[in-house]
Tab-separated table of C-alpha atoms in Angstrom:
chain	number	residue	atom	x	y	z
A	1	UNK	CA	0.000	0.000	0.000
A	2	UNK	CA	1.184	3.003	-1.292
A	3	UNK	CA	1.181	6.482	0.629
A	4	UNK	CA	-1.483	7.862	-0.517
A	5	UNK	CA	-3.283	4.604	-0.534
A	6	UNK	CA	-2.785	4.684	3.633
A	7	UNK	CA	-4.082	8.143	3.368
A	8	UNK	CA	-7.204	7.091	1.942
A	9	UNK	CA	-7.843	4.549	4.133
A	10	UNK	CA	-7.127	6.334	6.858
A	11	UNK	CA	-9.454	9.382	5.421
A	12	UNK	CA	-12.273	6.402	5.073
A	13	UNK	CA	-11.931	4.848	9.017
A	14	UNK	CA	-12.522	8.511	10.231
A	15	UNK	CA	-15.681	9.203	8.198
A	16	UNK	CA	-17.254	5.868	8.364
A	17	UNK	CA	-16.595	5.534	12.209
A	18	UNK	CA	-18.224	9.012	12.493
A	19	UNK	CA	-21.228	7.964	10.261
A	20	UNK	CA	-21.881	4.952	12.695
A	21	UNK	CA	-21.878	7.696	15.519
A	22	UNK	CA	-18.470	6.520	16.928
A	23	UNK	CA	-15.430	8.535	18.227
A	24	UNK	CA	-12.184	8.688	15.468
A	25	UNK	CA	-8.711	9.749	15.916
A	26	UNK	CA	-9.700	13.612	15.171
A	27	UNK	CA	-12.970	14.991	14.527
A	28	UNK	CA	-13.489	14.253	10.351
A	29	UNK	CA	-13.404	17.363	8.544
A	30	UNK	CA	-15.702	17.691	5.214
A	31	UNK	CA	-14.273	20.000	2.758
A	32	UNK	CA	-15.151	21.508	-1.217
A	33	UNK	CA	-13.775	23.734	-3.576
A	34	UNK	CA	-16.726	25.852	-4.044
A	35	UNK	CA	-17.491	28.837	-6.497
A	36	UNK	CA	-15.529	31.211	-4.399
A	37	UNK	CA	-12.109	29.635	-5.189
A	38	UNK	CA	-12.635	30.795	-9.044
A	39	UNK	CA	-12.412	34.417	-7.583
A	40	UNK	CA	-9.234	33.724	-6.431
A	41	UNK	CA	-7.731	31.878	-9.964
A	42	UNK	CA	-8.254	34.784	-12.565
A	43	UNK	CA	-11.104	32.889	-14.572
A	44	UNK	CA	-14.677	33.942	-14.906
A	45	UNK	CA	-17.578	31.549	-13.553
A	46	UNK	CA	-18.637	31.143	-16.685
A	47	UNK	CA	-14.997	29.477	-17.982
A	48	UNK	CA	-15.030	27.347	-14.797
A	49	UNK	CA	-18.707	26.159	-15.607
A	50	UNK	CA	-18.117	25.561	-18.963
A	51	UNK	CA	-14.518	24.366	-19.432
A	52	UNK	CA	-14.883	21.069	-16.852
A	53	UNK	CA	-10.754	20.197	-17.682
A	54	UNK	CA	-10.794	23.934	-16.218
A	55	UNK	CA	-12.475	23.643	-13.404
A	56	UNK	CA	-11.070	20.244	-12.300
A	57	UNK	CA	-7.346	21.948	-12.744
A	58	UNK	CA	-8.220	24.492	-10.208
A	59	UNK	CA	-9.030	21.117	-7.677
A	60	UNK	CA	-6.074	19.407	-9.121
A	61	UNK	CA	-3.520	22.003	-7.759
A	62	UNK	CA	-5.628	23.303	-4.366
A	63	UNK	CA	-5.993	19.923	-3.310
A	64	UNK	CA	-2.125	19.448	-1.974
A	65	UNK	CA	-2.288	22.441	-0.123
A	66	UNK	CA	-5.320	21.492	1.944
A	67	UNK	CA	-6.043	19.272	5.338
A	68	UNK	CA	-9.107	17.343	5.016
A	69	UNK	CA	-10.688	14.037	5.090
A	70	UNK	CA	-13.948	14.118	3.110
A	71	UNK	CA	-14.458	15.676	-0.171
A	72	UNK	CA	-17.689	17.189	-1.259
A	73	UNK	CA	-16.393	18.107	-4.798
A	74	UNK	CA	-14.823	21.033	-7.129
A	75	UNK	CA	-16.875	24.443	-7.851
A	76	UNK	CA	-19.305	23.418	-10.467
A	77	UNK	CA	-22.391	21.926	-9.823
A	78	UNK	CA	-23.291	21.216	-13.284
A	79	UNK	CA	-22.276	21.283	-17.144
A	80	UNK	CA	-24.061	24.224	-18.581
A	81	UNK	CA	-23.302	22.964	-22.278
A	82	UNK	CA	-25.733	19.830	-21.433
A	83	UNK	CA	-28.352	22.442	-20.881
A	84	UNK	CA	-27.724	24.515	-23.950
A	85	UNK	CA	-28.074	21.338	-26.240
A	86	UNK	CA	-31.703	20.561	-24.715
A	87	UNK	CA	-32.391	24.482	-24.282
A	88	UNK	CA	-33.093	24.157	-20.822
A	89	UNK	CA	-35.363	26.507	-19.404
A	90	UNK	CA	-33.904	25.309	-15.835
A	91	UNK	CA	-31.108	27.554	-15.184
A	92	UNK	CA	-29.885	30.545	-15.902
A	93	UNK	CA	-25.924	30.117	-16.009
A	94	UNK	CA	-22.956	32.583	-15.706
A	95	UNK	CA	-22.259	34.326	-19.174
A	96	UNK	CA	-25.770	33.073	-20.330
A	97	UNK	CA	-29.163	34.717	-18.847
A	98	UNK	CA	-27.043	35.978	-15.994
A	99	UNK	CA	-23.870	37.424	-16.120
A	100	UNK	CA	-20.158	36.114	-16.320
A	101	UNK	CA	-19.382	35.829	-12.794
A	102	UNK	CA	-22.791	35.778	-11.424
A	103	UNK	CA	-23.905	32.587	-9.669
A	104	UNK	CA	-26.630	30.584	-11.460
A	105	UNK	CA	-30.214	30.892	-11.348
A	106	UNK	CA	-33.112	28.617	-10.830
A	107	UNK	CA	-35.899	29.587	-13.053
A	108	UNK	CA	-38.765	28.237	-11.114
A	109	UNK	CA	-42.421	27.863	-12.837
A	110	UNK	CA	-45.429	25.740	-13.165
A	111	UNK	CA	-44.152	23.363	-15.146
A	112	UNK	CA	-46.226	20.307	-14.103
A	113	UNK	CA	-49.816	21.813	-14.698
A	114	UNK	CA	-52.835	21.011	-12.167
A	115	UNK	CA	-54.572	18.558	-15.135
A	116	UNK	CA	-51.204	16.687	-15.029
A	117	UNK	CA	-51.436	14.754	-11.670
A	118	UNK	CA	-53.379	12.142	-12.398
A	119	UNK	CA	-51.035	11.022	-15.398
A	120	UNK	CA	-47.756	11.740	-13.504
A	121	UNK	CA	-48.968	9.392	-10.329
A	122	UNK	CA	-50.038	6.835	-12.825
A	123	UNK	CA	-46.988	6.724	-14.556
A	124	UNK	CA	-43.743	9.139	-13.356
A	125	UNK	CA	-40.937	7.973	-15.545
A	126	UNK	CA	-43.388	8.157	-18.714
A	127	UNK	CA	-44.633	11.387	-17.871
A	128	UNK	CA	-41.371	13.008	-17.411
A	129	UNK	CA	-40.048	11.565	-20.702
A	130	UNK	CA	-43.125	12.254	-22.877
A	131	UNK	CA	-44.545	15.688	-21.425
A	132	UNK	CA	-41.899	17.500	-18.346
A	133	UNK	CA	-38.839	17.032	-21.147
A	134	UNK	CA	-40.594	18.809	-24.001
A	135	UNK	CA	-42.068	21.608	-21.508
A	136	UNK	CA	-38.531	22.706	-19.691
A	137	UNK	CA	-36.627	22.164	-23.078
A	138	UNK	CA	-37.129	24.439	-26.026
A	139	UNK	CA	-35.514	22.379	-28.447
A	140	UNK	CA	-38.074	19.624	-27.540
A	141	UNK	CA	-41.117	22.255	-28.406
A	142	UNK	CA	-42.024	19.501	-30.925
A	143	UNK	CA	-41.125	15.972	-30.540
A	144	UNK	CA	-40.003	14.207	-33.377
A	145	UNK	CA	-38.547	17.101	-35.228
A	146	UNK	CA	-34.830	17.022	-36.430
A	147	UNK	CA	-34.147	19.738	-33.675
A	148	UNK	CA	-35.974	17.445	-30.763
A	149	UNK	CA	-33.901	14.512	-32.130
A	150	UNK	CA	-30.709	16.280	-32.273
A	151	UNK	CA	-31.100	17.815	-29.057
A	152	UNK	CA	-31.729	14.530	-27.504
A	153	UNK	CA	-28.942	13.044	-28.629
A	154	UNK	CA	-26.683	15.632	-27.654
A	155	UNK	CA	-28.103	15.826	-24.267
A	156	UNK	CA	-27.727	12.151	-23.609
A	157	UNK	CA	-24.040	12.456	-24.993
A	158	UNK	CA	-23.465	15.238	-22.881
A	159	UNK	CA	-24.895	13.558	-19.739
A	160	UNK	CA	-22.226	10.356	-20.589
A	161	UNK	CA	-19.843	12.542	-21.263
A	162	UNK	CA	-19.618	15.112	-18.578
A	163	UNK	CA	-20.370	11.851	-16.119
A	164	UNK	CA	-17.215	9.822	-17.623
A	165	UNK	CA	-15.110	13.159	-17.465
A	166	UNK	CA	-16.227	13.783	-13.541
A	167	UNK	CA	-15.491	9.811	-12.695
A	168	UNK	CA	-12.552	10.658	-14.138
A	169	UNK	CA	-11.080	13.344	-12.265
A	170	UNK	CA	-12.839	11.951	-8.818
A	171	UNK	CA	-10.206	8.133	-10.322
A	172	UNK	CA	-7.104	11.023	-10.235
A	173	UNK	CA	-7.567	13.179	-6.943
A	174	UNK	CA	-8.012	9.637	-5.107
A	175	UNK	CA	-5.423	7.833	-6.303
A	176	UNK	CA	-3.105	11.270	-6.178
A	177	UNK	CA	-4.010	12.684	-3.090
A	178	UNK	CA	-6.112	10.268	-0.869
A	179	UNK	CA	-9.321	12.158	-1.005
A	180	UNK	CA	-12.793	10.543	0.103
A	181	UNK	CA	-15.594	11.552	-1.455
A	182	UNK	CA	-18.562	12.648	0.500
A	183	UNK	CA	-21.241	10.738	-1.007
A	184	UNK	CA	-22.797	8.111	-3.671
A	185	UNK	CA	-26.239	8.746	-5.495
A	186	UNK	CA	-28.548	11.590	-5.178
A	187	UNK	CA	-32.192	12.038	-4.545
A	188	UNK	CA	-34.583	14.152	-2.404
A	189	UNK	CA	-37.602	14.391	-0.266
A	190	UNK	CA	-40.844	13.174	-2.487
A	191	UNK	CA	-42.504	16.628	-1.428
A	192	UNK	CA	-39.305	18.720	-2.906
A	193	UNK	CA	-38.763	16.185	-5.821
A	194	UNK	CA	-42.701	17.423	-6.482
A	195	UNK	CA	-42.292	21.380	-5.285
A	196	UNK	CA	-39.127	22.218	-7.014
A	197	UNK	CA	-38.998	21.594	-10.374
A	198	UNK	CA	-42.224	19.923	-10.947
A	199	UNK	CA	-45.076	22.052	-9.610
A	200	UNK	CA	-43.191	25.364	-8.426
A	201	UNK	CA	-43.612	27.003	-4.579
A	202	UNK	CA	-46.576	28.890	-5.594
A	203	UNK	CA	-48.412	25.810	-7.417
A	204	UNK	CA	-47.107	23.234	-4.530
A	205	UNK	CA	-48.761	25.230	-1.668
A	206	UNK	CA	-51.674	25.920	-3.897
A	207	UNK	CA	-52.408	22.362	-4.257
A	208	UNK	CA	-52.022	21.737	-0.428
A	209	UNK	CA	-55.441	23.690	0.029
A	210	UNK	CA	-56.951	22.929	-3.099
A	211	UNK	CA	-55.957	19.537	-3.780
A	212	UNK	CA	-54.547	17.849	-1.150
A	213	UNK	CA	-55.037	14.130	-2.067
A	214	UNK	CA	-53.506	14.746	-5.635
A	215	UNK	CA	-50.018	16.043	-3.327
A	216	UNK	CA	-50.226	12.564	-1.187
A	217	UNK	CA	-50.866	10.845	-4.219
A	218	UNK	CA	-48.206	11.577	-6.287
A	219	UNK	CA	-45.445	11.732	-3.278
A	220	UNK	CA	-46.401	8.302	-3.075
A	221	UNK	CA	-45.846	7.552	-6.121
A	222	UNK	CA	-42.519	9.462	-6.380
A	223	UNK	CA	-41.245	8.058	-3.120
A	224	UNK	CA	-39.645	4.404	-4.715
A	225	UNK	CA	-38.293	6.445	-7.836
A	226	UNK	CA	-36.690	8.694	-4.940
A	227	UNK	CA	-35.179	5.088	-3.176
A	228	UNK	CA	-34.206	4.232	-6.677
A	229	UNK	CA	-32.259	7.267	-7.690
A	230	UNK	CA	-30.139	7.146	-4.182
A	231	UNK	CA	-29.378	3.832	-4.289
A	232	UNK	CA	-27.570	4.855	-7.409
A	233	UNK	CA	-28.260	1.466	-9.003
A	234	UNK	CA	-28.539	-2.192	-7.962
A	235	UNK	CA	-25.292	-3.656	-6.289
A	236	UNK	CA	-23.503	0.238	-6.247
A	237	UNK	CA	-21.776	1.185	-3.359
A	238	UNK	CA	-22.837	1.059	0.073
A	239	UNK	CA	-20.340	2.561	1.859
A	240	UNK	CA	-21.593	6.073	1.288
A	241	UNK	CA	-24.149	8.218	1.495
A	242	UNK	CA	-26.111	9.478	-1.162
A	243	UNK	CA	-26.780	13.196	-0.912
A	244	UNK	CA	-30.541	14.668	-0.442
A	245	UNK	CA	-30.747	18.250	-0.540
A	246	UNK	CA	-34.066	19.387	1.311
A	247	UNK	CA	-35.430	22.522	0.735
A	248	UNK	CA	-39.588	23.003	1.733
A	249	UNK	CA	-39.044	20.873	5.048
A	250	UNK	CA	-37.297	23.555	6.535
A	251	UNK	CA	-39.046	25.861	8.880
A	252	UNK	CA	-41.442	28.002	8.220
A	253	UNK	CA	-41.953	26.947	4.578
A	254	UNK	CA	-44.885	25.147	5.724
A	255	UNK	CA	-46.872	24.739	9.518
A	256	UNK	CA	-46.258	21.535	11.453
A	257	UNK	CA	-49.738	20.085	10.656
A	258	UNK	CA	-48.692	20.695	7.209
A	259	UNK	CA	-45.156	18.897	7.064
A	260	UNK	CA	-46.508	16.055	9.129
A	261	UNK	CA	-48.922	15.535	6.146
A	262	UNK	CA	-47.327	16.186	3.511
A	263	UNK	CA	-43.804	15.972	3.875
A	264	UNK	CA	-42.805	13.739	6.275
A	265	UNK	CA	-44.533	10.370	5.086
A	266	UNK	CA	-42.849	10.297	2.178
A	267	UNK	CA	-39.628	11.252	3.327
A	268	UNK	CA	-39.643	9.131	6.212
A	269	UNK	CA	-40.453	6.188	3.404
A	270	UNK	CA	-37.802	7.117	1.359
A	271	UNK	CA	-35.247	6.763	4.158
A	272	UNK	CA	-36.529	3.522	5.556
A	273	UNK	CA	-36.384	2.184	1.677
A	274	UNK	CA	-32.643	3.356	1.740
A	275	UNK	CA	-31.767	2.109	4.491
A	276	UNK	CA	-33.745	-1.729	4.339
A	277	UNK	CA	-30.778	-2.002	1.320
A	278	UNK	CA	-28.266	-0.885	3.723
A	279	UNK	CA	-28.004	2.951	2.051
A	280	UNK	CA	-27.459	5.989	4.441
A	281	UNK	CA	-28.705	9.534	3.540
A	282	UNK	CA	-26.638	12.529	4.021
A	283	UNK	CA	-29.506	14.641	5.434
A	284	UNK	CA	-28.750	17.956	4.325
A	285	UNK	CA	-31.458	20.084	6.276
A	286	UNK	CA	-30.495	23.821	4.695
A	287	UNK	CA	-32.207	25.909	6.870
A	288	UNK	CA	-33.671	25.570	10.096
A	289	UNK	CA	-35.523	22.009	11.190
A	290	UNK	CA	-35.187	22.611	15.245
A	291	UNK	CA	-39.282	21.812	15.168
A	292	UNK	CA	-39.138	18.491	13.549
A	293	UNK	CA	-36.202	17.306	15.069
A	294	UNK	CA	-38.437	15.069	17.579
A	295	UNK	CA	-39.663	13.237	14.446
A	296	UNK	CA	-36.414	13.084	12.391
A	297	UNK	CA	-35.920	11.064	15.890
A	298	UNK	CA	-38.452	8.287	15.194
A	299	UNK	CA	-36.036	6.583	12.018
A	300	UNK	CA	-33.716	3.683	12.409
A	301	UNK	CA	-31.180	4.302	14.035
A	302	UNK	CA	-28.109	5.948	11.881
A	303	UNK	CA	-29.669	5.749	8.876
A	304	UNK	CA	-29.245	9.764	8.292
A	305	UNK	CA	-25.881	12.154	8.426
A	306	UNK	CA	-28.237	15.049	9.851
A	307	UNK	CA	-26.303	18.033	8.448
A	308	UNK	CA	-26.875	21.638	10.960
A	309	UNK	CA	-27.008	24.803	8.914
A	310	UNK	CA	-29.415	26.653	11.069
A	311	UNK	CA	-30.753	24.224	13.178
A	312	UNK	CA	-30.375	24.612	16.863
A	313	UNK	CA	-26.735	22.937	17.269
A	314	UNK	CA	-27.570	22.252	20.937
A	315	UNK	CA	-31.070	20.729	20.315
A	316	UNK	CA	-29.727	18.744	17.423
A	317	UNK	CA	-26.930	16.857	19.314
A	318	UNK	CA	-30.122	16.591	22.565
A	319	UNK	CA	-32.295	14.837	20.607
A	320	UNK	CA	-30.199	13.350	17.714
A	321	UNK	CA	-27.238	12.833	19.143
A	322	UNK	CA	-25.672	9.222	19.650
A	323	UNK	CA	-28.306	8.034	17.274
A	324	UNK	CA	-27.251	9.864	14.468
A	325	UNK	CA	-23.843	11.277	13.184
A	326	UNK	CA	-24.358	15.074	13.013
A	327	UNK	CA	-22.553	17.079	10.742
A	328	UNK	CA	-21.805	21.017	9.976
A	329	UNK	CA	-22.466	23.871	12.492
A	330	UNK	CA	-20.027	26.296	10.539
A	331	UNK	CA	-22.640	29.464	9.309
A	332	UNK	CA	-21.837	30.259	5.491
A	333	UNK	CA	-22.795	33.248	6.452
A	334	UNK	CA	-20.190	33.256	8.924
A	335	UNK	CA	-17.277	32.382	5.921
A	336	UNK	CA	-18.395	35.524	3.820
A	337	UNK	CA	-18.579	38.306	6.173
A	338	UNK	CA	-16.631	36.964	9.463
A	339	UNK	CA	-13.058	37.379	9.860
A	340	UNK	CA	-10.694	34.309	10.018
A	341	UNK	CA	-10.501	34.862	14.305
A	342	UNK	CA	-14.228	34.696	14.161
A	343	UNK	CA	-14.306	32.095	12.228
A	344	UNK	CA	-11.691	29.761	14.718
A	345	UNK	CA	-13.792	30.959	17.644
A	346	UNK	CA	-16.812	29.563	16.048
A	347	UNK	CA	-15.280	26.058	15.010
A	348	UNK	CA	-13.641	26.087	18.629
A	349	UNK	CA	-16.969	26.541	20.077
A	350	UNK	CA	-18.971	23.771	17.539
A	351	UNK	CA	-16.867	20.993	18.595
A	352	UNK	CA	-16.679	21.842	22.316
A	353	UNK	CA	-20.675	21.115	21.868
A	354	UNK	CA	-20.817	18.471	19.704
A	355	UNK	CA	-18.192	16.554	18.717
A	356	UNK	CA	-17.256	15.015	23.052
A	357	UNK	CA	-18.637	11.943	22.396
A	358	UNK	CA	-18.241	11.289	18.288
A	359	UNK	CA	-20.444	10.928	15.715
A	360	UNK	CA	-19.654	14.580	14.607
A	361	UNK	CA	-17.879	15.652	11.193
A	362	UNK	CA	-17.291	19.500	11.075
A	363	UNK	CA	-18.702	20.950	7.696
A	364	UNK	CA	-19.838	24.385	6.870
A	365	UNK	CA	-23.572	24.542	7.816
A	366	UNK	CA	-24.814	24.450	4.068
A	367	UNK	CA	-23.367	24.805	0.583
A	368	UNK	CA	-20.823	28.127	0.596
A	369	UNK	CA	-21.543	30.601	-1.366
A	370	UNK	CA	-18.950	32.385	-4.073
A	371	UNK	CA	-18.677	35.685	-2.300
A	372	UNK	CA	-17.079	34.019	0.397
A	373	UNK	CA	-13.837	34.775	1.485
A	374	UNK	CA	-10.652	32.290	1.164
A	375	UNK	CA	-9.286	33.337	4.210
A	376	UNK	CA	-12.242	32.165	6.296
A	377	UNK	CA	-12.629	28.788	4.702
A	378	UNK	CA	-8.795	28.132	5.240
A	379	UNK	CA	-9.195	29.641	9.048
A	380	UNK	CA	-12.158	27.030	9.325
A	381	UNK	CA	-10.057	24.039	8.158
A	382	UNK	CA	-7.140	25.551	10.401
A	383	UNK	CA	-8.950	25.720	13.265
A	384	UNK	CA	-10.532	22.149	12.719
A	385	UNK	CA	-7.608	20.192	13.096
A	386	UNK	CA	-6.261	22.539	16.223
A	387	UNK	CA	-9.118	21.858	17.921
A	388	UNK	CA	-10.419	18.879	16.698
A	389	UNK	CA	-8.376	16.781	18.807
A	390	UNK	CA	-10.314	14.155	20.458
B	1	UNK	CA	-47.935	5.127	-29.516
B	2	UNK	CA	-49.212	1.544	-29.544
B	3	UNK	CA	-51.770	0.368	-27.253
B	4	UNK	CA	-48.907	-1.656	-25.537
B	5	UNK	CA	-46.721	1.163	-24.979
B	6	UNK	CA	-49.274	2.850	-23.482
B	7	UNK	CA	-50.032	0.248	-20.788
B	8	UNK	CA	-46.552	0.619	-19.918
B	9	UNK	CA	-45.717	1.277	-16.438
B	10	UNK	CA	-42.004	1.361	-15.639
B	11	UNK	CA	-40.835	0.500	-12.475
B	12	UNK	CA	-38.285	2.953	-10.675
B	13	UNK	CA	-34.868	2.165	-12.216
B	14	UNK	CA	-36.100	1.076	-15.673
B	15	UNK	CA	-37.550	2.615	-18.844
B	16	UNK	CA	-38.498	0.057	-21.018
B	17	UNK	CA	-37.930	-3.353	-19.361
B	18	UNK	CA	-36.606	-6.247	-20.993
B	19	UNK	CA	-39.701	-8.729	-20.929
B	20	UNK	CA	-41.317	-6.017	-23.332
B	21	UNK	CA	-38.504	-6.022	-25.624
B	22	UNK	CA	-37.992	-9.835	-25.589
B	23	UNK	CA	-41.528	-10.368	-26.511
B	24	UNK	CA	-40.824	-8.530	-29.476
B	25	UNK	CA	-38.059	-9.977	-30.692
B	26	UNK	CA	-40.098	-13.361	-31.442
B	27	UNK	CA	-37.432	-15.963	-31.088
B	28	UNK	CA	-33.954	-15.196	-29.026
B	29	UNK	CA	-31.614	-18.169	-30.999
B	30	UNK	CA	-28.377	-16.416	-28.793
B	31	UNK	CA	-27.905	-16.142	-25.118
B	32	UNK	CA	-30.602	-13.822	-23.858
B	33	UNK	CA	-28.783	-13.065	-20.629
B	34	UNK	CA	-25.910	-11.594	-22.374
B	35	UNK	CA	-28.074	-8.758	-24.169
B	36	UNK	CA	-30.423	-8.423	-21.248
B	37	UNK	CA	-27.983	-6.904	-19.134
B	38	UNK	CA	-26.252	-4.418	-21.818
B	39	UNK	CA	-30.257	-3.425	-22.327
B	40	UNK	CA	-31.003	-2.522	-18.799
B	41	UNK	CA	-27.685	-1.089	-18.359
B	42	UNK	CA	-28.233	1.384	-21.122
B	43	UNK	CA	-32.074	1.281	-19.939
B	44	UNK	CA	-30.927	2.237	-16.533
B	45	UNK	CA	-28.484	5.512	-17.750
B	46	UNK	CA	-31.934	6.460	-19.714
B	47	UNK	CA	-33.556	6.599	-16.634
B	48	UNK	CA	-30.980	8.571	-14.885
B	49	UNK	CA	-31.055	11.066	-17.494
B	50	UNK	CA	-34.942	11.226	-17.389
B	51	UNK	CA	-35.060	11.530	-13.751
B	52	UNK	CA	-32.021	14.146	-13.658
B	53	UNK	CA	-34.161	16.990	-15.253
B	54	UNK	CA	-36.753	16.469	-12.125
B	55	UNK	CA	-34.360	16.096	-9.155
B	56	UNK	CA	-32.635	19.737	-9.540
């Protein structure tokens, strides 16, 4: 076993002793290269997003410079070009609907109608392919042309190809510099899955008063697609989690009457799936979720990384704690307009509360944002290892 | 669309599942496990890519 090899492994014992709510040699630190480090390498957001050999340099030569054990990735979420081929009306990306070092934009409408429920429930996968595809993409405005076919050939090309570039690059910064990545498959809550890109905020909580039944309905119907899509395919890894973003859970999108209805159920269901095949989720509660942490409670026991962006930190690791590996507590808020010494008093402070007995990994509370400053996210990483001592 | 397509449910992780395209190939002289799994591997990266669009 080569050096780096022993790094890895030794990367992999923290984090997976953590996730099983154990005590490591140091508190785990979770780490990415997020939008802000393109400020800092002369390149518009726009060259990063679109160039991936680009953006995957500026990883290759931060990464032996830096002291962490999990990796959540480089500063790209996604491959704009993919987009352009299918005209996505999703985003709006740097350089094109917003501008060259703005941050991209979600584009949020309606674009699941009301009349559509009853076909979506009855059939998701069919629905998606033969009426949500056409709507978001304007070179799908009519199936069958050359453009539509083009466009879906490029798109599925680009999807392959951006996917084989990414495995890729994840292959070289593991073998080269020990790094463990953070997590394996994606999905979300039913409800969000349903309220994001499907239905919209306005149309989601619309349909809560109006047509409550069609909401339960189709989260039910969503919820083993949602299983599916984080088990990232039959036999895949295990080890990991897969990553859930949740977005309308958090408090006060909707009352607690409402998210015990509508939200939770389906959730809860798509945990329990997950975990029955042995698959963890990497709970990633932006925003605050201190009033449903008594439920989050009720699932099997460490099958969620609960992840504390606003959440009440003490609450979290009162009623979570032991059960469930907690991860976070650094503000994001705190790494754009703190100061590096308020930024080590703050990670001092965060594992002083929750890290004494394990089953912590010190993150940044949710996904940090461009304008944030370098300084801070080093100071954070800094001060994680000084005090991180267990 | 035919009438069987539409009657078509796919299950999560699958677009267009094997049994439906086995039954119209007729007869399957050659080792049908061999092309079943290339199908449902490609059939499962075209349900990634269906479901991608959705899950932003």
């Amino acid at each position: 076993m080569n050096e780096q090899e022993m790094l890895y492994q030794k990367k992999l014992e923290r984090y997976t002793i953590a996730m099983d709510c154990g005590k490591p040699d140091v508190v785990p630190v979770m780490f990415g290269i997020g939008e802000w480090a393109g400020r800092y390498t002369g390149n518009t957001l726009q060259e990063i997003y679109y160039d991936l050999e680009k953006s995957n340099s500026i990883v290759n030569e931060m990464l032996p410079g830096l002291d962490f054990d999990v990796f959540k990735g480089g500063p790209t979420l996604w491959w704009p070009p993919m987009f352009d081929a299918m005209g996505s009306k999703l985003y709006k990306f740097p350089g094109i609907g917003v501008e060259e070092n703005s941050t991209f934009q979600f584009n949020e409408q309606e674009y699941m109608k009301v009349e559509d429920y009853d076909e979506f429930t009855a059939s998701p996968t069919e629905w998606l392919a033969t009426h949500y595809l056409p709507r978001i993409s304007s070179e799908l405005a009519n199936p069958g042309s050359y453009r539509a076919t083009v466009a879906l050939i490029k798109g599925a090309a680009a999807f392959a190809i951006s996917g084989g570039v990414m495995g890729a690059a994840w292959g070289k910064w593991t073998v080269e510099h020990g790094v463990v990545g953070q997590t394996t498959g994606f999905t979300k809550a039913p409800f969000d899955t349903l309220g994001d890109a499907l239905r919209g905020m306005k149309g989601i909580l619309l349909d809560l008063r109006r047509r409550p039944e069609k909401v339960l309905g189709a989260c039910d119907s969503i919820t083993p697609h949602n299983v599916n899509c984080g088990l990232a395919g039959a036999g895949a890894d295990r080890r990991f989690p897969c990553f859930a973003p949740l977005h309308r859970g958090a408090y006060p999108f909707l009352n607690p009457q409402q998210w015990d209805t509508f939200y939770w159920p389906s959730l809860k269901a798509t945990i329990e799936g997950l975990w029955a095949q042995g698959k963890r989720m990497l709970f990633y509660a932006e925003g605050d979720w201190t009033p449903y942490l008594e439920k989050i409670a009720e699932l099997p026991d460490k099958s969620i990384i609960f992840q504390i962006d606003t959440t009440d930190a003490k609450k979290a690791k009162e009623i979570l704690g032991g059960r469930f590996c907690l991860q976070g507590g650094v503000p994001t808020t705190l790494l754009t307009y703190g100061t590096p010494e308020k930024v080590k008093e703050h990670v001092k402070r965060v594992i002083d509360e929750l890290a004494g007995d394990g089953g912590f990994i010190l993150d940044s509370g949710g996904v940090v944002m461009g304008d944030a400053k370098k300084e801070n996210v080093f100071a954070m990483l800094e001060a994680a290892r000084e005090y991180g001592v267990y | 669309m035919s009438e069987k397509e539409k009657l078509l449910v796919p299950a999560p992780g699958v677009c267009v599942p094997w049994e439906v395209k086995m039954e119209e190939f007729g007869t399957f002289p050659g080792n049908e496990e061999i092309a079943k799994k290339e199908w449902e591997k490609l059939d499962d990266f075209a349900y990634n890519y269906i479901w991608f669009w959705a899950q932003r």
